[in-house]
């Protein structure tokens, strides 16, 4: 599993290599400084996500950031926002690690399509690895026990 990047503080995420490609991103909240530590499966992991979009990991992480800031566009980040409504406080302890997959997501070539399939499968492999170790999904991947801000507080705000 050391195909993942080292842990990096959230605000430094755009410095990660090859984030123009699709891949898996793993987000942790930790009071310990994880910056530049090798990736390992830790209980502080709060979310596992993937993207096969043209914007790659960079675009998906931007969507995540926009949503924890208060916009919309990322379901997992909407769950974070339910619990962490203060962006500045949250990002002090937010870390990310990524695993990119080199391919052309705009291509219909069999090799590119297979790599995009590997990305989707790898996300589920990551869920399985985390669950084997910690006996549950990461907190904000658990849709039954992790409500969305937009469907709770967000509705109350809109409807007065």
PDB file of C-alpha atoms in Angstrom:
ATOM      1  CA  UNK A   1       0.000   0.000   0.000  1.00  0.00           C
ATOM      2  CA  UNK A   2       2.965   2.353  -0.055  1.00  0.00           C
ATOM      3  CA  UNK A   3       1.826   3.442  -3.481  1.00  0.00           C
ATOM      4  CA  UNK A   4       0.208   6.287  -1.575  1.00  0.00           C
ATOM      5  CA  UNK A   5       1.953   9.608  -1.197  1.00  0.00           C
ATOM      6  CA  UNK A   6       3.287  10.689   2.156  1.00  0.00           C
ATOM      7  CA  UNK A   7       0.710  12.407   4.350  1.00  0.00           C
ATOM      8  CA  UNK A   8       0.497  16.105   3.627  1.00  0.00           C
ATOM      9  CA  UNK A   9      -1.319  18.930   5.382  1.00  0.00           C
ATOM     10  CA  UNK A  10      -4.562  19.845   3.655  1.00  0.00           C
ATOM     11  CA  UNK A  11      -3.422  23.343   2.686  1.00  0.00           C
ATOM     12  CA  UNK A  12      -0.407  21.818   0.851  1.00  0.00           C
ATOM     13  CA  UNK A  13      -2.451  19.328  -1.182  1.00  0.00           C
ATOM     14  CA  UNK A  14      -1.780  21.069  -4.495  1.00  0.00           C
ATOM     15  CA  UNK A  15       1.934  20.320  -4.049  1.00  0.00           C
ATOM     16  CA  UNK A  16       1.300  16.575  -4.412  1.00  0.00           C
ATOM     17  CA  UNK A  17       2.804  14.965  -7.517  1.00  0.00           C
ATOM     18  CA  UNK A  18       0.666  13.815 -10.439  1.00  0.00           C
ATOM     19  CA  UNK A  19      -2.678  15.026  -9.057  1.00  0.00           C
ATOM     20  CA  UNK A  20      -3.812  15.826 -12.581  1.00  0.00           C
ATOM     21  CA  UNK A  21      -4.497  12.080 -12.893  1.00  0.00           C
ATOM     22  CA  UNK A  22      -7.403  10.076 -11.488  1.00  0.00           C
ATOM     23  CA  UNK A  23      -6.949   8.141  -8.284  1.00  0.00           C
ATOM     24  CA  UNK A  24      -7.755   7.547  -4.648  1.00  0.00           C
ATOM     25  CA  UNK A  25      -7.468  10.097  -1.870  1.00  0.00           C
ATOM     26  CA  UNK A  26      -7.514   9.377   1.821  1.00  0.00           C
ATOM     27  CA  UNK A  27      -8.268  12.063   4.379  1.00  0.00           C
ATOM     28  CA  UNK A  28      -7.310  11.921   8.050  1.00  0.00           C
ATOM     29  CA  UNK A  29      -7.921  14.178  11.018  1.00  0.00           C
ATOM     30  CA  UNK A  30      -5.133  13.994  13.559  1.00  0.00           C
ATOM     31  CA  UNK A  31      -3.851  16.020  16.489  1.00  0.00           C
ATOM     32  CA  UNK A  32      -0.442  14.482  15.750  1.00  0.00           C
ATOM     33  CA  UNK A  33       1.582  16.043  12.945  1.00  0.00           C
ATOM     34  CA  UNK A  34       1.400  13.552  10.072  1.00  0.00           C
ATOM     35  CA  UNK A  35       3.127  15.877   7.574  1.00  0.00           C
ATOM     36  CA  UNK A  36       5.628  13.915   5.441  1.00  0.00           C
ATOM     37  CA  UNK A  37       5.016  10.643   7.301  1.00  0.00           C
ATOM     38  CA  UNK A  38       4.789   7.529   5.149  1.00  0.00           C
ATOM     39  CA  UNK A  39       1.211   6.469   4.501  1.00  0.00           C
ATOM     40  CA  UNK A  40      -0.050   3.732   6.785  1.00  0.00           C
ATOM     41  CA  UNK A  41      -3.579   2.660   7.681  1.00  0.00           C
ATOM     42  CA  UNK A  42      -4.420   4.617  10.818  1.00  0.00           C
ATOM     43  CA  UNK A  43      -7.642   4.999  12.757  1.00  0.00           C
ATOM     44  CA  UNK A  44      -7.515   8.769  12.174  1.00  0.00           C
ATOM     45  CA  UNK A  45      -8.539   8.135   8.558  1.00  0.00           C
ATOM     46  CA  UNK A  46     -11.973   9.696   8.198  1.00  0.00           C
ATOM     47  CA  UNK A  47     -12.669   9.354   4.477  1.00  0.00           C
ATOM     48  CA  UNK A  48     -11.627   7.388   1.407  1.00  0.00           C
ATOM     49  CA  UNK A  49     -12.575   8.794  -1.981  1.00  0.00           C
ATOM     50  CA  UNK A  50     -11.846   8.307  -5.653  1.00  0.00           C
ATOM     51  CA  UNK A  51     -12.077  10.155  -8.905  1.00  0.00           C
ATOM     52  CA  UNK A  52     -11.969   9.296 -12.586  1.00  0.00           C
ATOM     53  CA  UNK A  53     -12.844  12.836 -13.615  1.00  0.00           C
ATOM     54  CA  UNK A  54     -11.065  14.904 -16.255  1.00  0.00           C
ATOM     55  CA  UNK A  55      -9.994  17.313 -13.475  1.00  0.00           C
ATOM     56  CA  UNK A  56      -8.194  14.451 -11.709  1.00  0.00           C
ATOM     57  CA  UNK A  57      -7.372  14.335  -8.027  1.00  0.00           C
ATOM     58  CA  UNK A  58      -6.687  18.065  -7.989  1.00  0.00           C
ATOM     59  CA  UNK A  59     -10.212  18.862  -9.135  1.00  0.00           C
ATOM     60  CA  UNK A  60     -11.830  16.421  -6.719  1.00  0.00           C
ATOM     61  CA  UNK A  61      -9.830  17.753  -3.773  1.00  0.00           C
ATOM     62  CA  UNK A  62     -10.891  21.263  -4.799  1.00  0.00           C
ATOM     63  CA  UNK A  63     -14.548  20.144  -4.753  1.00  0.00           C
ATOM     64  CA  UNK A  64     -13.968  18.690  -1.295  1.00  0.00           C
ATOM     65  CA  UNK A  65     -12.398  21.946  -0.121  1.00  0.00           C
ATOM     66  CA  UNK A  66     -15.217  24.043  -1.598  1.00  0.00           C
ATOM     67  CA  UNK A  67     -17.787  21.919   0.223  1.00  0.00           C
ATOM     68  CA  UNK A  68     -16.107  22.063   3.641  1.00  0.00           C
ATOM     69  CA  UNK A  69     -15.912  25.829   3.056  1.00  0.00           C
ATOM     70  CA  UNK A  70     -19.684  25.961   2.667  1.00  0.00           C
ATOM     71  CA  UNK A  71     -20.394  25.443  -1.023  1.00  0.00           C
ATOM     72  CA  UNK A  72     -21.772  22.214  -2.500  1.00  0.00           C
ATOM     73  CA  UNK A  73     -20.464  19.509  -4.809  1.00  0.00           C
ATOM     74  CA  UNK A  74     -18.963  16.744  -2.657  1.00  0.00           C
ATOM     75  CA  UNK A  75     -21.102  14.340  -0.641  1.00  0.00           C
ATOM     76  CA  UNK A  76     -18.336  13.138   1.671  1.00  0.00           C
ATOM     77  CA  UNK A  77     -17.244  16.673   2.445  1.00  0.00           C
ATOM     78  CA  UNK A  78     -20.878  17.536   3.173  1.00  0.00           C
ATOM     79  CA  UNK A  79     -20.716  14.871   5.921  1.00  0.00           C
ATOM     80  CA  UNK A  80     -17.502  16.447   7.287  1.00  0.00           C
ATOM     81  CA  UNK A  81     -19.236  19.814   7.355  1.00  0.00           C
ATOM     82  CA  UNK A  82     -22.051  18.446   9.510  1.00  0.00           C
ATOM     83  CA  UNK A  83     -19.528  17.830  12.293  1.00  0.00           C
ATOM     84  CA  UNK A  84     -16.878  20.452  11.468  1.00  0.00           C
ATOM     85  CA  UNK A  85     -18.536  23.725  10.601  1.00  0.00           C
ATOM     86  CA  UNK A  86     -15.458  25.831  11.351  1.00  0.00           C
ATOM     87  CA  UNK A  87     -13.230  25.470   8.283  1.00  0.00           C
ATOM     88  CA  UNK A  88     -10.174  27.122   9.851  1.00  0.00           C
ATOM     89  CA  UNK A  89     -10.305  24.819  12.875  1.00  0.00           C
ATOM     90  CA  UNK A  90     -10.819  21.716  10.732  1.00  0.00           C
ATOM     91  CA  UNK A  91      -7.909  22.241   8.360  1.00  0.00           C
ATOM     92  CA  UNK A  92      -5.420  22.658  11.230  1.00  0.00           C
ATOM     93  CA  UNK A  93      -5.630  18.873  11.707  1.00  0.00           C
ATOM     94  CA  UNK A  94      -6.594  17.737   8.195  1.00  0.00           C
ATOM     95  CA  UNK A  95      -4.199  15.578   6.153  1.00  0.00           C
ATOM     96  CA  UNK A  96      -4.420  13.879   2.785  1.00  0.00           C
ATOM     97  CA  UNK A  97      -2.581  11.091   1.009  1.00  0.00           C
ATOM     98  CA  UNK A  98      -3.186  10.111  -2.624  1.00  0.00           C
ATOM     99  CA  UNK A  99      -2.560   7.261  -5.017  1.00  0.00           C
ATOM    100  CA  UNK A 100      -2.679   8.389  -8.631  1.00  0.00           C
ATOM    101  CA  UNK A 101      -3.180   6.226 -11.714  1.00  0.00           C
ATOM    102  CA  UNK A 102      -1.636   7.465 -14.951  1.00  0.00           C
ATOM    103  CA  UNK A 103      -4.126   7.336 -17.791  1.00  0.00           C
ATOM    104  CA  UNK A 104      -6.098   9.518 -20.167  1.00  0.00           C
ATOM    105  CA  UNK A 105      -9.630   9.743 -18.788  1.00  0.00           C
ATOM    106  CA  UNK A 106     -10.875  11.268 -22.055  1.00  0.00           C
ATOM    107  CA  UNK A 107      -9.720   8.223 -24.000  1.00  0.00           C
ATOM    108  CA  UNK A 108     -11.805   5.211 -24.945  1.00  0.00           C
ATOM    109  CA  UNK A 109      -8.708   3.086 -25.485  1.00  0.00           C
ATOM    110  CA  UNK A 110      -8.996  -0.278 -23.740  1.00  0.00           C
ATOM    111  CA  UNK A 111      -5.854   0.333 -21.663  1.00  0.00           C
ATOM    112  CA  UNK A 112      -7.190   3.654 -20.320  1.00  0.00           C
ATOM    113  CA  UNK A 113     -10.625   2.181 -19.621  1.00  0.00           C
ATOM    114  CA  UNK A 114      -9.003  -0.693 -17.719  1.00  0.00           C
ATOM    115  CA  UNK A 115      -6.957   1.718 -15.608  1.00  0.00           C
ATOM    116  CA  UNK A 116     -10.106   3.692 -14.749  1.00  0.00           C
ATOM    117  CA  UNK A 117     -11.699   0.393 -13.706  1.00  0.00           C
ATOM    118  CA  UNK A 118      -8.643  -0.286 -11.514  1.00  0.00           C
ATOM    119  CA  UNK A 119      -9.210   3.067  -9.790  1.00  0.00           C
ATOM    120  CA  UNK A 120     -12.806   2.139  -8.934  1.00  0.00           C
ATOM    121  CA  UNK A 121     -11.794  -1.336  -7.745  1.00  0.00           C
ATOM    122  CA  UNK A 122      -8.912   0.047  -5.712  1.00  0.00           C
ATOM    123  CA  UNK A 123     -11.295   2.322  -3.784  1.00  0.00           C
ATOM    124  CA  UNK A 124     -13.230  -0.766  -2.676  1.00  0.00           C
ATOM    125  CA  UNK A 125      -9.982  -2.567  -1.840  1.00  0.00           C
ATOM    126  CA  UNK A 126      -9.119   0.410   0.387  1.00  0.00           C
ATOM    127  CA  UNK A 127     -12.518   0.201   2.099  1.00  0.00           C
ATOM    128  CA  UNK A 128     -11.884  -3.505   2.698  1.00  0.00           C
ATOM    129  CA  UNK A 129      -8.379  -2.943   4.083  1.00  0.00           C
ATOM    130  CA  UNK A 130      -9.570  -0.225   6.438  1.00  0.00           C
ATOM    131  CA  UNK A 131     -12.558  -2.300   7.571  1.00  0.00           C
ATOM    132  CA  UNK A 132     -10.376  -5.377   8.178  1.00  0.00           C
ATOM    133  CA  UNK A 133      -8.157  -3.332  10.445  1.00  0.00           C
ATOM    134  CA  UNK A 134     -10.701  -1.152  12.254  1.00  0.00           C
ATOM    135  CA  UNK A 135     -13.966  -3.131  11.875  1.00  0.00           C
ATOM    136  CA  UNK A 136     -15.910  -0.293  10.261  1.00  0.00           C
ATOM    137  CA  UNK A 137     -15.810   2.067   7.318  1.00  0.00           C
ATOM    138  CA  UNK A 138     -14.067   5.405   7.842  1.00  0.00           C
ATOM    139  CA  UNK A 139     -16.436   7.722   9.697  1.00  0.00           C
ATOM    140  CA  UNK A 140     -17.545   9.889   6.786  1.00  0.00           C
ATOM    141  CA  UNK A 141     -17.880   6.977   4.353  1.00  0.00           C
ATOM    142  CA  UNK A 142     -20.498   5.498   6.689  1.00  0.00           C
ATOM    143  CA  UNK A 143     -23.617   7.067   5.193  1.00  0.00           C
ATOM    144  CA  UNK A 144     -25.983   5.517   7.753  1.00  0.00           C
ATOM    145  CA  UNK A 145     -24.214   7.086  10.729  1.00  0.00           C
ATOM    146  CA  UNK A 146     -22.841  10.261   9.199  1.00  0.00           C
ATOM    147  CA  UNK A 147     -25.442  12.850   8.180  1.00  0.00           C
ATOM    148  CA  UNK A 148     -24.930  15.547   5.582  1.00  0.00           C
ATOM    149  CA  UNK A 149     -24.858  19.199   6.564  1.00  0.00           C
ATOM    150  CA  UNK A 150     -26.962  20.166   3.530  1.00  0.00           C
ATOM    151  CA  UNK A 151     -29.759  17.787   4.556  1.00  0.00           C
ATOM    152  CA  UNK A 152     -29.813  18.920   8.193  1.00  0.00           C
ATOM    153  CA  UNK A 153     -28.483  22.344   9.176  1.00  0.00           C
ATOM    154  CA  UNK A 154     -28.492  23.486   5.557  1.00  0.00           C
ATOM    155  CA  UNK A 155     -32.233  22.776   5.213  1.00  0.00           C
ATOM    156  CA  UNK A 156     -32.997  24.601   8.458  1.00  0.00           C
ATOM    157  CA  UNK A 157     -31.049  27.629   7.220  1.00  0.00           C
ATOM    158  CA  UNK A 158     -32.846  27.669   3.846  1.00  0.00           C
ATOM    159  CA  UNK A 159     -36.303  27.130   5.289  1.00  0.00           C
ATOM    160  CA  UNK A 160     -35.912  29.584   8.157  1.00  0.00           C
TER     161      UNK A 160
END
